[in-house]
XYZ file of N, CA and C in Angstrom:
846
model
N -15.330 -53.600 -102.342
C -14.077 -53.788 -101.602
C -13.032 -52.799 -102.089
N -12.371 -52.109 -101.165
C -11.330 -51.177 -101.549
C -10.154 -51.932 -102.132
N -9.642 -51.469 -103.264
C -8.510 -52.114 -103.923
C -7.264 -51.300 -103.656
N -6.528 -51.676 -102.621
C -5.333 -50.945 -102.247
C -4.222 -51.240 -103.230
N -3.445 -50.216 -103.565
C -2.322 -50.474 -104.453
C -0.991 -50.266 -103.740
N -1.016 -49.778 -102.485
C 0.209 -49.730 -101.719
C 0.450 -51.113 -101.157
N 1.505 -51.800 -101.559
C 1.633 -53.214 -101.236
C 2.272 -53.502 -99.898
N 2.332 -52.512 -98.992
C 2.937 -52.739 -97.698
C 2.270 -53.908 -96.981
N 0.964 -54.037 -97.167
C 0.229 -55.082 -96.474
C 0.646 -56.468 -96.918
N 1.330 -56.563 -98.038
C 1.727 -57.865 -98.548
C 3.155 -58.241 -98.175
N 3.846 -57.368 -97.463
C 5.265 -57.605 -97.224
C 5.491 -58.914 -96.485
N 4.718 -59.139 -95.426
C 4.907 -60.355 -94.657
C 4.676 -61.600 -95.482
N 3.627 -61.568 -96.312
C 3.332 -62.712 -97.161
C 4.449 -62.951 -98.168
N 4.913 -61.882 -98.789
C 5.964 -62.033 -99.787
C 7.257 -62.527 -99.156
N 7.556 -62.051 -97.967
C 8.779 -62.493 -97.301
C 8.715 -63.971 -96.971
N 7.528 -64.426 -96.611
C 7.378 -65.835 -96.284
C 7.528 -66.707 -97.515
N 7.112 -66.179 -98.661
C 7.157 -66.958 -99.889
C 8.543 -66.960 -100.513
N 9.368 -65.965 -100.186
C 10.659 -65.848 -100.845
C 11.701 -65.385 -99.838
N 12.566 -66.300 -99.405
C 13.555 -65.980 -98.401
C 14.808 -65.340 -98.997
N 14.971 -65.385 -100.310
C 16.139 -64.781 -100.945
C 16.050 -63.265 -100.828
N 17.201 -62.591 -100.700
C 17.173 -61.124 -100.625
C 16.526 -60.522 -101.866
N 15.793 -59.449 -101.653
C 15.172 -58.764 -102.785
C 16.242 -58.097 -103.630
N 15.994 -57.923 -104.926
C 16.971 -57.223 -105.771
C 17.068 -55.758 -105.390
N 18.247 -55.191 -105.595
C 18.454 -53.774 -105.302
C 17.620 -52.878 -106.210
N 17.439 -53.316 -107.445
C 16.756 -52.504 -108.449
C 15.863 -53.395 -109.290
N 14.679 -52.881 -109.586
C 13.781 -53.580 -110.511
C 13.231 -52.559 -111.500
N 13.269 -52.888 -112.782
C 12.773 -51.995 -113.821
C 11.542 -52.593 -114.495
N 10.577 -51.742 -114.755
C 9.422 -52.114 -115.561
C 9.194 -50.957 -116.540
N 9.996 -50.940 -117.605
C 10.010 -49.833 -118.553
C 9.038 -50.076 -119.705
N 8.593 -48.985 -120.306
C 7.860 -49.068 -121.571
C 8.872 -49.429 -122.656
N 8.645 -50.526 -123.324
C 9.617 -51.036 -124.289
C 9.144 -50.752 -125.719
N 9.444 -49.550 -126.181
C 9.060 -49.187 -127.547
C 10.180 -48.429 -128.255
N 11.406 -48.552 -127.711
C 12.578 -47.894 -128.298
C 12.488 -46.369 -128.243
N 11.646 -45.855 -127.366
C 11.536 -44.414 -127.164
C 11.941 -44.080 -125.730
N 12.358 -42.841 -125.510
C 12.649 -42.373 -124.160
C 11.357 -41.912 -123.493
N 11.203 -42.258 -122.213
C 9.996 -41.914 -121.471
C 10.367 -41.343 -120.106
N 9.480 -40.556 -119.510
C 9.707 -40.130 -118.130
C 9.726 -41.347 -117.209
N 10.433 -41.215 -116.091
C 10.635 -42.340 -115.181
C 10.154 -41.990 -113.785
N 9.408 -42.912 -113.181
C 9.042 -42.836 -111.773
C 9.877 -43.859 -111.015
N 10.608 -43.392 -110.000
C 11.410 -44.271 -109.151
C 10.681 -44.440 -107.819
N 10.331 -45.673 -107.489
C 9.574 -45.976 -106.288
C 10.514 -46.309 -105.126
N 10.201 -45.759 -103.965
C 10.963 -46.003 -102.738
C 9.999 -46.489 -101.669
N 10.246 -47.694 -101.162
C 9.348 -48.274 -100.176
C 9.594 -47.750 -98.773
N 8.873 -48.341 -97.813
C 8.888 -47.836 -96.454
C 9.847 -48.543 -95.527
N 9.526 -48.529 -94.236
C 10.455 -48.974 -93.212
C 10.603 -50.488 -93.138
N 9.813 -51.232 -93.906
C 9.999 -52.684 -93.950
C 11.240 -53.061 -94.745
N 11.733 -52.147 -95.562
C 12.936 -52.423 -96.324
C 12.699 -53.370 -97.478
N 13.787 -53.821 -98.079
C 13.663 -54.697 -99.232
C 13.215 -53.933 -100.465
N 12.617 -54.657 -101.378
C 12.146 -54.063 -102.633
C 10.883 -54.802 -103.050
N 9.800 -54.574 -102.289
C 8.597 -55.370 -102.522
C 7.919 -55.063 -103.842
N 8.228 -53.915 -104.453
C 7.667 -53.637 -105.771
C 8.260 -54.552 -106.841
N 9.365 -55.225 -106.515
C 9.993 -56.136 -107.472
C 9.304 -57.488 -107.513
N 8.416 -57.780 -106.593
C 7.754 -59.084 -106.541
C 6.870 -59.291 -107.768
N 6.746 -60.523 -108.227
C 5.897 -60.789 -109.404
C 4.471 -60.289 -109.227
N 3.950 -60.344 -107.983
C 2.577 -59.909 -107.742
C 2.379 -58.418 -107.986
N 3.475 -57.664 -107.972
C 3.385 -56.218 -108.132
C 3.451 -55.755 -109.585
N 3.765 -56.642 -110.500
C 3.996 -56.206 -111.876
C 2.744 -55.655 -112.569
N 1.560 -56.214 -112.337
C 0.366 -55.564 -112.917
C 0.186 -54.129 -112.435
N 0.553 -53.877 -111.167
C 0.489 -52.511 -110.644
C 1.472 -51.611 -111.368
N 2.709 -52.066 -111.532
C 3.712 -51.224 -112.171
C 3.338 -50.921 -113.617
N 2.720 -51.867 -114.281
C 2.345 -51.636 -115.677
C 1.273 -50.558 -115.808
N 0.547 -50.286 -114.732
C -0.452 -49.212 -114.784
C 0.213 -47.856 -115.002
N 1.461 -47.716 -114.573
C 2.175 -46.465 -114.814
C 2.360 -46.231 -116.313
N 2.465 -47.314 -117.074
C 2.643 -47.189 -118.518
C 1.448 -46.490 -119.158
N 0.267 -46.685 -118.571
C -0.939 -46.063 -119.126
C -0.850 -44.537 -119.090
N -0.008 -44.020 -118.228
C 0.169 -42.562 -118.103
C 1.451 -42.101 -118.787
N 2.129 -43.024 -119.471
C 3.331 -42.677 -120.204
C 4.610 -42.763 -119.401
N 4.556 -43.373 -118.199
C 5.714 -43.451 -117.329
C 6.325 -44.845 -117.356
N 7.641 -44.915 -117.546
C 8.373 -46.101 -117.143
C 8.541 -46.044 -115.625
N 8.813 -47.186 -115.022
C 8.893 -47.217 -113.563
C 10.031 -48.135 -113.138
N 10.706 -47.741 -112.064
C 11.744 -48.559 -111.443
C 11.536 -48.504 -109.940
N 11.833 -49.600 -109.269
C 11.773 -49.614 -107.806
C 13.167 -49.835 -107.267
N 13.517 -49.053 -106.255
C 14.869 -49.031 -105.716
C 14.833 -49.440 -104.251
N 15.521 -50.531 -103.923
C 15.694 -50.885 -102.524
C 16.873 -50.132 -101.954
N 16.717 -49.546 -100.778
C 17.818 -48.769 -100.193
C 18.339 -49.373 -98.895
N 17.677 -50.408 -98.384
C 18.253 -51.252 -97.344
C 17.502 -52.588 -97.363
N 18.182 -53.612 -96.890
C 17.548 -54.918 -96.830
C 17.443 -55.634 -98.163
N 18.299 -55.264 -99.138
C 18.334 -55.966 -100.419
C 19.726 -56.567 -100.613
N 19.981 -57.083 -101.800
C 21.191 -57.868 -102.040
C 22.479 -57.128 -101.693
N 22.570 -55.877 -102.108
C 23.833 -55.141 -101.967
C 23.666 -53.822 -101.232
N 22.670 -53.754 -100.367
C 22.444 -52.546 -99.575
C 22.569 -52.898 -98.094
N 22.699 -51.895 -97.222
C 22.815 -52.198 -95.789
C 21.627 -53.012 -95.275
N 21.895 -53.827 -94.280
C 20.826 -54.643 -93.713
C 19.878 -53.861 -92.835
N 20.361 -52.762 -92.261
C 19.561 -51.950 -91.349
C 19.552 -50.497 -91.832
N 18.443 -49.792 -91.625
C 18.361 -48.391 -92.081
C 18.987 -47.427 -91.089
N 20.296 -47.577 -90.870
C 20.996 -46.730 -89.917
C 22.032 -45.878 -90.645
N 21.915 -44.568 -90.501
C 22.848 -43.625 -91.119
C 23.126 -43.998 -92.581
N 22.058 -44.190 -93.335
C 22.198 -44.520 -94.753
C 22.728 -43.299 -95.501
N 23.788 -43.447 -96.304
C 24.384 -42.301 -97.003
C 23.499 -41.844 -98.169
N 23.035 -40.625 -98.088
C 22.164 -40.098 -99.140
C 22.901 -40.000 -100.470
N 24.188 -39.698 -100.451
C 24.938 -39.578 -101.702
C 24.909 -40.878 -102.489
N 25.079 -42.007 -101.798
C 25.118 -43.295 -102.479
C 23.769 -43.619 -103.115
N 22.688 -43.303 -102.418
C 21.356 -43.549 -102.971
C 21.122 -42.648 -104.172
N 21.527 -41.384 -104.047
C 21.363 -40.457 -105.170
C 22.157 -40.898 -106.387
N 23.360 -41.433 -106.185
C 24.167 -41.898 -107.314
C 23.462 -43.003 -108.086
N 22.769 -43.860 -107.386
C 22.027 -44.933 -108.059
C 20.874 -44.361 -108.884
N 20.213 -43.350 -108.359
C 19.126 -42.712 -109.108
C 19.687 -41.946 -110.295
N 20.837 -41.302 -110.118
C 21.467 -40.565 -111.216
C 21.837 -41.502 -112.358
N 22.262 -42.727 -112.021
C 22.579 -43.700 -113.065
C 21.336 -44.050 -113.873
N 20.203 -44.158 -113.217
C 18.947 -44.413 -113.932
C 18.592 -43.223 -114.829
N 18.798 -42.020 -114.316
C 18.435 -40.825 -115.081
C 19.266 -40.693 -116.353
N 20.481 -41.247 -116.346
C 21.352 -41.157 -117.530
C 21.028 -42.210 -118.587
N 20.167 -43.129 -118.282
C 19.809 -44.188 -119.233
C 19.140 -43.561 -120.457
N 19.544 -43.931 -121.680
C 18.901 -43.380 -122.882
C 17.405 -43.675 -122.947
N 16.958 -44.682 -122.210
C 15.528 -44.998 -122.206
C 14.718 -44.033 -121.356
N 15.413 -43.149 -120.612
C 14.742 -42.189 -119.737
C 14.836 -40.804 -120.348
N 13.702 -40.140 -120.473
C 13.670 -38.798 -121.052
C 14.358 -37.814 -120.116
N 15.194 -36.989 -120.679
C 15.994 -36.049 -119.909
C 15.117 -35.095 -119.110
N 15.520 -34.858 -117.861
C 14.829 -33.919 -116.969
C 13.381 -34.343 -116.687
N 13.144 -35.641 -116.682
C 11.785 -36.147 -116.455
C 11.829 -37.324 -115.488
N 12.398 -37.091 -114.314
C 12.553 -38.140 -113.308
C 11.752 -37.769 -112.061
N 10.933 -38.705 -111.604
C 10.085 -38.516 -110.432
C 10.524 -39.482 -109.340
N 10.642 -38.999 -108.115
C 10.802 -39.876 -106.959
C 9.463 -39.985 -106.260
N 8.983 -41.205 -106.097
C 7.718 -41.460 -105.406
C 8.006 -42.382 -104.227
N 8.005 -41.802 -103.026
C 8.309 -42.569 -101.832
C 7.096 -42.726 -100.946
N 7.037 -43.891 -100.282
C 5.943 -44.194 -99.373
C 6.464 -44.252 -97.941
N 5.878 -43.445 -97.042
C 6.184 -43.485 -95.624
C 7.658 -43.154 -95.378
N 8.456 -44.096 -94.864
C 9.886 -43.827 -94.683
C 10.527 -43.476 -96.020
N 10.035 -44.084 -97.097
C 10.515 -43.734 -98.430
C 10.115 -42.333 -98.842
N 9.010 -41.819 -98.298
C 8.625 -40.428 -98.554
C 9.587 -39.476 -97.864
N 9.984 -39.825 -96.647
C 11.020 -39.049 -95.949
C 12.295 -39.019 -96.791
N 12.671 -40.181 -97.314
C 13.863 -40.262 -98.150
C 13.709 -39.451 -99.430
N 12.566 -39.542 -100.104
C 12.357 -38.802 -101.350
C 12.488 -37.300 -101.121
N 11.919 -36.804 -100.029
C 12.020 -35.376 -99.731
C 13.456 -34.977 -99.409
N 14.179 -35.839 -98.702
C 15.584 -35.550 -98.402
C 16.421 -35.514 -99.680
N 16.219 -36.493 -100.548
C 16.977 -36.530 -101.799
C 16.659 -35.321 -102.666
N 15.379 -34.980 -102.763
C 15.002 -33.815 -103.554
C 15.530 -32.518 -102.979
N 15.694 -32.470 -101.656
C 16.167 -31.254 -100.996
C 17.663 -31.046 -101.132
N 18.422 -32.134 -101.283
C 19.879 -32.037 -101.280
C 20.534 -32.309 -102.634
N 19.765 -32.820 -103.588
C 20.310 -33.125 -104.914
C 19.293 -32.713 -105.971
N 19.773 -32.482 -107.192
C 18.870 -32.077 -108.275
C 18.670 -33.185 -109.303
N 18.925 -34.437 -108.910
C 18.788 -35.561 -109.835
C 17.337 -35.766 -110.254
N 16.429 -35.702 -109.294
C 15.000 -35.857 -109.588
C 14.382 -34.494 -109.846
N 13.456 -34.469 -110.785
C 12.819 -33.210 -111.175
C 11.479 -32.989 -110.497
N 10.933 -34.066 -109.899
C 9.633 -33.968 -109.229
C 9.627 -34.955 -108.070
N 9.022 -34.539 -106.954
C 8.974 -35.362 -105.754
C 7.527 -35.624 -105.376
N 7.222 -36.897 -105.157
C 5.922 -37.292 -104.611
C 6.189 -37.998 -103.282
N 5.627 -37.483 -102.212
C 5.826 -38.037 -100.876
C 4.478 -38.511 -100.341
N 4.303 -39.821 -100.307
C 3.055 -40.409 -99.832
C 3.211 -40.780 -98.361
N 2.408 -40.149 -97.498
C 2.474 -40.312 -96.054
C 3.835 -39.823 -95.536
N 4.087 -38.523 -95.709
C 5.429 -37.961 -95.532
C 5.706 -37.499 -94.109
N 6.938 -37.043 -93.935
C 7.375 -36.386 -92.705
C 8.038 -35.070 -93.067
N 7.883 -34.083 -92.205
C 8.541 -32.788 -92.426
C 9.922 -32.736 -91.786
N 10.252 -33.772 -90.999
C 11.546 -33.836 -90.322
C 12.195 -35.182 -90.596
N 13.509 -35.235 -90.384
C 14.223 -36.509 -90.415
C 14.070 -37.186 -89.056
N 13.969 -38.521 -89.089
C 13.754 -39.300 -87.877
C 14.955 -40.185 -87.567
N 14.907 -40.765 -86.375
C 15.916 -41.736 -85.972
C 15.809 -43.003 -86.820
N 16.862 -43.805 -86.762
C 16.868 -45.077 -87.467
C 15.773 -45.977 -86.907
N 14.964 -46.548 -87.799
C 13.893 -47.423 -87.354
C 14.457 -48.796 -87.001
N 13.711 -49.514 -86.158
C 14.062 -50.888 -85.774
C 15.415 -50.969 -85.079
N 15.819 -49.896 -84.433
C 17.102 -49.868 -83.738
C 16.854 -49.517 -82.278
N 17.341 -50.332 -81.337
C 17.145 -50.024 -79.916
C 17.986 -48.852 -79.438
N 19.010 -48.486 -80.214
C 19.837 -47.340 -79.864
C 19.411 -46.126 -80.679
N 19.679 -44.951 -80.141
C 19.276 -43.716 -80.806
C 20.367 -43.269 -81.773
N 20.063 -43.302 -83.061
C 20.981 -42.798 -84.064
C 20.194 -42.365 -85.285
N 20.821 -41.538 -86.096
C 20.135 -40.989 -87.263
C 19.868 -42.078 -88.293
N 18.802 -41.887 -89.035
C 18.532 -42.798 -90.143
C 19.345 -42.467 -91.386
N 19.926 -41.254 -91.441
C 20.533 -40.785 -92.682
C 21.874 -40.106 -92.413
N 22.699 -40.091 -93.452
C 23.997 -39.449 -93.382
C 24.204 -38.633 -94.651
N 24.818 -37.459 -94.508
C 25.103 -36.586 -95.644
C 26.479 -35.970 -95.454
N 27.299 -36.034 -96.495
C 28.671 -35.509 -96.422
C 29.443 -36.106 -95.251
N 29.182 -37.388 -95.000
C 29.906 -38.100 -93.958
C 29.412 -37.860 -92.548
N 28.388 -37.023 -92.382
C 27.878 -36.688 -91.057
C 26.423 -37.127 -90.915
N 26.048 -37.654 -89.750
C 24.636 -38.016 -89.543
C 23.754 -36.774 -89.543
N 22.579 -36.895 -90.143
C 21.634 -35.782 -90.126
C 21.020 -35.639 -88.739
N 20.710 -34.406 -88.385
C 19.939 -34.166 -87.166
C 18.580 -34.837 -87.317
N 18.024 -35.309 -86.200
C 16.790 -36.085 -86.284
C 15.955 -35.898 -85.022
N 14.681 -36.226 -85.158
C 13.779 -36.328 -84.019
C 13.738 -37.793 -83.610
N 13.827 -38.041 -82.326
C 13.956 -39.410 -81.824
C 12.617 -39.927 -81.309
N 12.116 -40.984 -81.959
C 10.955 -41.731 -81.473
C 11.489 -43.099 -81.049
N 11.876 -43.253 -79.800
C 12.612 -44.452 -79.382
C 11.824 -45.736 -79.608
N 12.550 -46.753 -80.042
C 11.928 -48.068 -80.195
C 11.470 -48.605 -78.848
N 12.284 -48.383 -77.814
C 11.958 -48.875 -76.483
C 11.198 -47.783 -75.730
N 9.911 -47.713 -75.997
C 9.015 -46.796 -75.298
C 7.654 -47.464 -75.206
N 6.834 -47.019 -74.279
C 5.530 -47.651 -74.082
C 4.690 -47.582 -75.352
N 4.631 -46.375 -75.966
C 3.783 -46.204 -77.145
C 4.281 -47.048 -78.320
N 5.605 -47.134 -78.489
C 6.145 -47.896 -79.605
C 5.957 -49.395 -79.370
N 6.222 -49.861 -78.165
C 6.055 -51.277 -77.859
C 4.578 -51.679 -77.917
N 3.694 -50.780 -77.493
C 2.259 -51.058 -77.589
C 1.833 -51.205 -79.037
N 2.478 -50.414 -79.902
C 2.141 -50.486 -81.316
C 2.441 -51.835 -81.937
N 3.391 -52.544 -81.369
C 3.698 -53.869 -81.893
C 2.532 -54.829 -81.698
N 1.665 -54.502 -80.760
C 0.469 -55.310 -80.513
C -0.736 -54.732 -81.245
N -0.906 -53.413 -81.173
C -2.094 -52.777 -81.739
C -1.947 -52.403 -83.207
N -0.695 -52.277 -83.679
C -0.469 -51.813 -85.046
C -0.566 -50.305 -85.177
N -0.657 -49.590 -84.050
C -0.780 -48.132 -84.074
C 0.432 -47.516 -83.369
N 1.172 -46.704 -84.119
C 2.401 -46.103 -83.611
C 2.328 -44.583 -83.576
N 1.226 -44.017 -84.004
C 1.142 -42.574 -84.167
C 1.374 -41.833 -82.865
N 0.945 -42.410 -81.735
C 1.144 -41.730 -80.450
C 2.627 -41.576 -80.132
N 3.424 -42.567 -80.522
C 4.861 -42.495 -80.255
C 5.496 -41.339 -81.027
N 5.089 -41.151 -82.268
C 5.664 -40.069 -83.072
C 5.130 -38.711 -82.625
N 3.851 -38.658 -82.266
C 3.311 -37.390 -81.750
C 4.001 -36.988 -80.452
N 4.260 -37.969 -79.594
C 4.940 -37.682 -78.334
C 6.352 -37.177 -78.585
N 7.044 -37.768 -79.557
C 8.405 -37.336 -79.869
C 8.420 -35.908 -80.392
N 7.455 -35.569 -81.246
C 7.384 -34.204 -81.767
C 7.041 -33.204 -80.675
N 6.139 -33.605 -79.765
C 5.751 -32.713 -78.671
C 6.913 -32.480 -77.712
N 7.745 -33.480 -77.536
C 8.875 -33.383 -76.618
C 10.014 -32.556 -77.196
N 10.157 -32.549 -78.513
C 11.278 -31.859 -79.157
C 11.134 -30.340 -79.003
N 12.247 -29.680 -78.809
C 12.254 -28.219 -78.712
C 12.140 -27.610 -80.104
N 11.743 -26.335 -80.196
C 11.714 -25.684 -81.516
C 13.057 -25.751 -82.227
N 14.157 -25.625 -81.482
C 15.480 -25.694 -82.102
C 15.745 -27.086 -82.666
N 15.308 -28.113 -81.958
C 15.487 -29.487 -82.445
C 14.642 -29.748 -83.685
N 13.429 -29.213 -83.692
C 12.572 -29.353 -84.874
C 13.212 -28.659 -86.074
N 13.711 -27.457 -85.860
C 14.339 -26.716 -86.963
C 15.567 -27.446 -87.493
N 16.356 -28.029 -86.599
C 17.567 -28.724 -87.026
C 17.227 -29.975 -87.842
N 16.142 -30.645 -87.476
C 15.764 -31.891 -88.152
C 14.868 -31.650 -89.362
N 14.377 -30.432 -89.536
C 13.437 -30.146 -90.625
C 14.085 -30.418 -91.979
N 13.348 -31.081 -92.845
C 13.829 -31.339 -94.201
C 13.712 -30.038 -94.997
N 14.794 -29.565 -95.608
C 14.761 -28.266 -96.301
C 14.067 -28.363 -97.661
N 12.772 -28.592 -97.623
C 12.014 -28.862 -98.849
C 11.995 -27.670 -99.800
N 12.292 -26.473 -99.276
C 12.302 -25.301 -100.156
C 13.425 -25.384 -101.184
N 14.380 -26.305 -101.000
C 15.487 -26.475 -101.931
C 15.167 -27.443 -103.071
N 14.001 -28.084 -103.023
C 13.610 -28.999 -104.093
C 13.467 -28.208 -105.398
N 13.923 -28.801 -106.490
C 14.003 -28.095 -107.766
C 12.745 -28.211 -108.620
N 11.831 -29.098 -108.266
C 10.647 -29.290 -109.098
C 9.377 -29.337 -108.268
N 8.334 -29.887 -108.841
C 7.046 -29.930 -108.159
C 7.107 -30.836 -106.929
N 6.235 -30.550 -105.974
C 6.125 -31.344 -104.752
C 4.672 -31.774 -104.603
N 4.460 -33.087 -104.559
C 3.128 -33.644 -104.375
C 3.117 -34.437 -103.079
N 2.168 -34.129 -102.215
C 2.038 -34.799 -100.925
C 0.741 -35.587 -100.886
N 0.814 -36.794 -100.353
C -0.383 -37.599 -100.092
C -0.348 -37.975 -98.615
N -1.381 -37.613 -97.881
C -1.416 -37.909 -96.449
C -2.725 -38.591 -96.084
N -2.779 -39.099 -94.863
C -4.020 -39.722 -94.390
C -4.431 -39.097 -93.063
N -5.682 -38.725 -92.986
C -6.187 -38.073 -91.779
C -6.353 -39.046 -90.617
N -6.430 -40.342 -90.928
C -6.570 -41.356 -89.886
C -5.316 -42.232 -89.843
N -4.179 -41.631 -90.089
C -2.928 -42.387 -90.138
C -2.620 -42.982 -88.766
N -2.467 -44.295 -88.719
C -2.184 -44.975 -87.464
C -0.692 -45.254 -87.261
N 0.121 -44.962 -88.273
C 1.556 -45.222 -88.173
C 2.292 -43.985 -87.677
N 2.165 -42.878 -88.405
C 2.692 -41.612 -87.907
C 1.809 -40.495 -88.441
N 1.883 -39.287 -87.889
C 0.895 -38.236 -88.214
C 1.169 -37.585 -89.569
N 0.959 -38.338 -90.639
C 1.334 -37.850 -91.972
C 0.524 -36.623 -92.387
N -0.738 -36.544 -91.973
C -1.548 -35.380 -92.355
C -0.984 -34.103 -91.730
N -0.746 -34.128 -90.427
C -0.188 -32.949 -89.759
C 1.193 -32.613 -90.310
N 2.006 -33.639 -90.567
C 3.352 -33.382 -91.062
C 3.315 -32.835 -92.487
N 2.358 -33.302 -93.302
C 2.205 -32.741 -94.643
C 1.778 -31.278 -94.572
N 0.928 -30.937 -93.598
C 0.533 -29.540 -93.418
C 1.735 -28.674 -93.053
N 2.640 -29.218 -92.240
C 3.861 -28.485 -91.898
C 4.697 -28.221 -93.158
N 4.784 -29.226 -94.028
C 5.536 -29.045 -95.278
C 4.878 -27.965 -96.128
N 3.562 -28.042 -96.277
C 2.834 -27.025 -97.046
C 3.087 -25.627 -96.498
N 2.959 -25.492 -95.191
C 3.139 -24.181 -94.570
C 4.554 -23.663 -94.786
N 5.532 -24.549 -94.656
C 6.926 -24.143 -94.840
C 7.172 -23.673 -96.269
N 6.631 -24.393 -97.247
C 6.802 -23.998 -98.643
C 6.130 -22.652 -98.916
N 4.965 -22.453 -98.331
C 4.270 -21.183 -98.519
C 5.053 -20.032 -97.901
N 5.615 -20.257 -96.719
C 6.400 -19.213 -96.060
C 7.636 -18.839 -96.862
N 8.182 -19.817 -97.570
C 9.376 -19.573 -98.381
C 9.030 -19.173 -99.811
N 7.744 -18.928 -100.077
C 7.285 -18.525 -101.417
C 7.789 -19.503 -102.478
N 7.585 -20.771 -102.215
C 8.078 -21.808 -103.127
C 7.442 -21.635 -104.492
N 8.244 -21.542 -105.565
C 7.702 -21.168 -106.870
C 7.176 -22.318 -107.726
N 7.455 -23.554 -107.337
C 7.072 -24.695 -108.166
C 5.680 -25.203 -107.788
N 5.047 -25.991 -108.683
C 3.704 -26.504 -108.379
C 3.708 -27.416 -107.158
N 2.697 -27.275 -106.322
C 2.530 -28.137 -105.161
C 1.088 -28.645 -105.125
N 0.925 -29.818 -104.554
C -0.406 -30.408 -104.397
C -0.387 -31.261 -103.142
N -1.436 -31.143 -102.330
C -1.598 -31.996 -101.159
C -2.923 -32.737 -101.283
N -2.831 -34.045 -101.410
C -4.019 -34.906 -101.457
C -4.182 -35.513 -100.070
N -5.197 -35.075 -99.343
C -5.442 -35.572 -97.992
C -6.529 -36.638 -98.055
N -6.165 -37.859 -97.720
C -7.086 -38.981 -97.775
C -7.809 -39.139 -96.437
N -9.023 -39.628 -96.498
C -9.802 -39.808 -95.271
C -9.396 -41.063 -94.515
N -8.710 -41.991 -95.176
C -8.430 -43.294 -94.583
C -7.156 -43.330 -93.767
N -6.580 -44.557 -93.708
C -5.424 -44.777 -92.857
C -4.127 -44.781 -93.672
N -3.061 -45.298 -93.077
C -1.728 -45.255 -93.677
C -1.630 -46.078 -94.959
N -2.601 -46.957 -95.171
C -2.554 -47.831 -96.344
C -3.704 -47.530 -97.315
N -4.128 -46.275 -97.357
C -5.308 -45.923 -98.152
C -4.968 -45.335 -99.510
N -3.740 -45.490 -99.950
C -3.344 -45.048 -101.293
C -3.901 -46.068 -102.277
N -4.961 -45.696 -102.996
C -5.660 -46.637 -103.864
C -5.550 -46.210 -105.324
N -6.308 -46.872 -106.189
C -6.225 -46.582 -107.626
C -6.655 -45.162 -107.943
N -7.655 -44.667 -107.240
C -8.102 -43.286 -107.476
C -6.996 -42.300 -107.114
N -6.309 -42.564 -105.992
C -5.207 -41.700 -105.588
C -4.083 -41.759 -106.602
N -3.774 -42.966 -107.052
C -2.739 -43.131 -108.074
C -3.076 -42.320 -109.318
N -4.330 -42.358 -109.729
C -4.759 -41.603 -110.911
C -4.564 -40.105 -110.687
N -4.929 -39.609 -109.511
C -4.765 -38.185 -109.224
C -3.300 -37.781 -109.265
N -2.455 -38.612 -108.671
C -1.026 -38.288 -108.604
C -0.408 -38.290 -109.994
N -0.642 -39.340 -110.765
C -0.002 -39.452 -112.068
C -0.570 -38.440 -113.068
N -1.854 -38.156 -112.976
C -2.443 -37.139 -113.852
C -1.865 -35.765 -113.527
N -1.706 -35.489 -112.238
C -1.111 -34.209 -111.837
C 0.335 -34.117 -112.327
N 1.074 -35.205 -112.209
C 2.462 -35.192 -112.680
C 2.536 -34.884 -114.172
N 1.690 -35.509 -114.946
C 1.684 -35.257 -116.391
C 1.415 -33.790 -116.686
N 0.511 -33.199 -115.913
C 0.182 -31.790 -116.125
C 1.378 -30.885 -115.809
N 2.011 -31.116 -114.661
C 3.086 -30.209 -114.248
C 4.377 -30.466 -115.023
N 4.566 -31.687 -115.519
C 5.779 -31.984 -116.276
C 5.710 -31.426 -117.688
N 4.500 -31.321 -118.214
C 4.318 -30.640 -119.480
C 4.717 -31.449 -120.695
N 4.681 -30.776 -121.833
C 4.899 -31.434 -123.122
C 6.324 -31.957 -123.295
N 7.294 -31.362 -122.597
C 8.667 -31.826 -122.712
C 8.851 -33.250 -122.189
N 7.917 -33.703 -121.366
C 8.038 -35.047 -120.780
C 6.977 -35.995 -121.322
N 6.379 -35.659 -122.415
C 5.381 -36.558 -122.997
C 6.076 -37.625 -123.838
């Protein structure tokens, strides 16, 4: 039996078991009075902070085996964050991560953002516009910014310097999106939105990943049923190559679906991070 470690599949169960809002921040640090590198986890479009659930703690402790402390950050749908992911201010999210980076328990210049799905979009945006994180891992990523999810109106999911970011619109009220609510497959809706967008619209919404200050690790799925993460990861790779990006990059393309990030994948990602971060982050 495949042992999935991406807990998206448990969100519904956890929500049913606990109606209280999820905490904004959850820490699972190595407690030995030493400073350690930190991985900050960002979840997907379900919102909340499902990594904070008690069932997730054995998973988080696995990061300790690689020398990483770990924190999970809710950016909407938690106690003190917006209820909906609409025009979320990137500066405010970055400030929360910067506060974690200043903690004496965190080794200087050794901060990783690891985002899943919508959280991967966020991790790439944060890495592109701020230098708080030194390494970005985007699991099931996007090369462009998208509209606000779960919103019947068309508006950006993100805001920077007080202005909404340009975005590609995959409308909630469309045949492909509404069909996905029954089938669980939304990839056609996102492919249709990308096909409809003009080159100028794609360029305006493109995440400027060439501005990221550290390594970039991508994890995609070739059979992604949510959105075309494999194709979008290829776009990111191509863009970085065209810009002669000087930092280490890695693309792990999985054969499975959107929820195929398993223990083997986790091992590849964390082992690669240790290699590229070097002795300064040991």
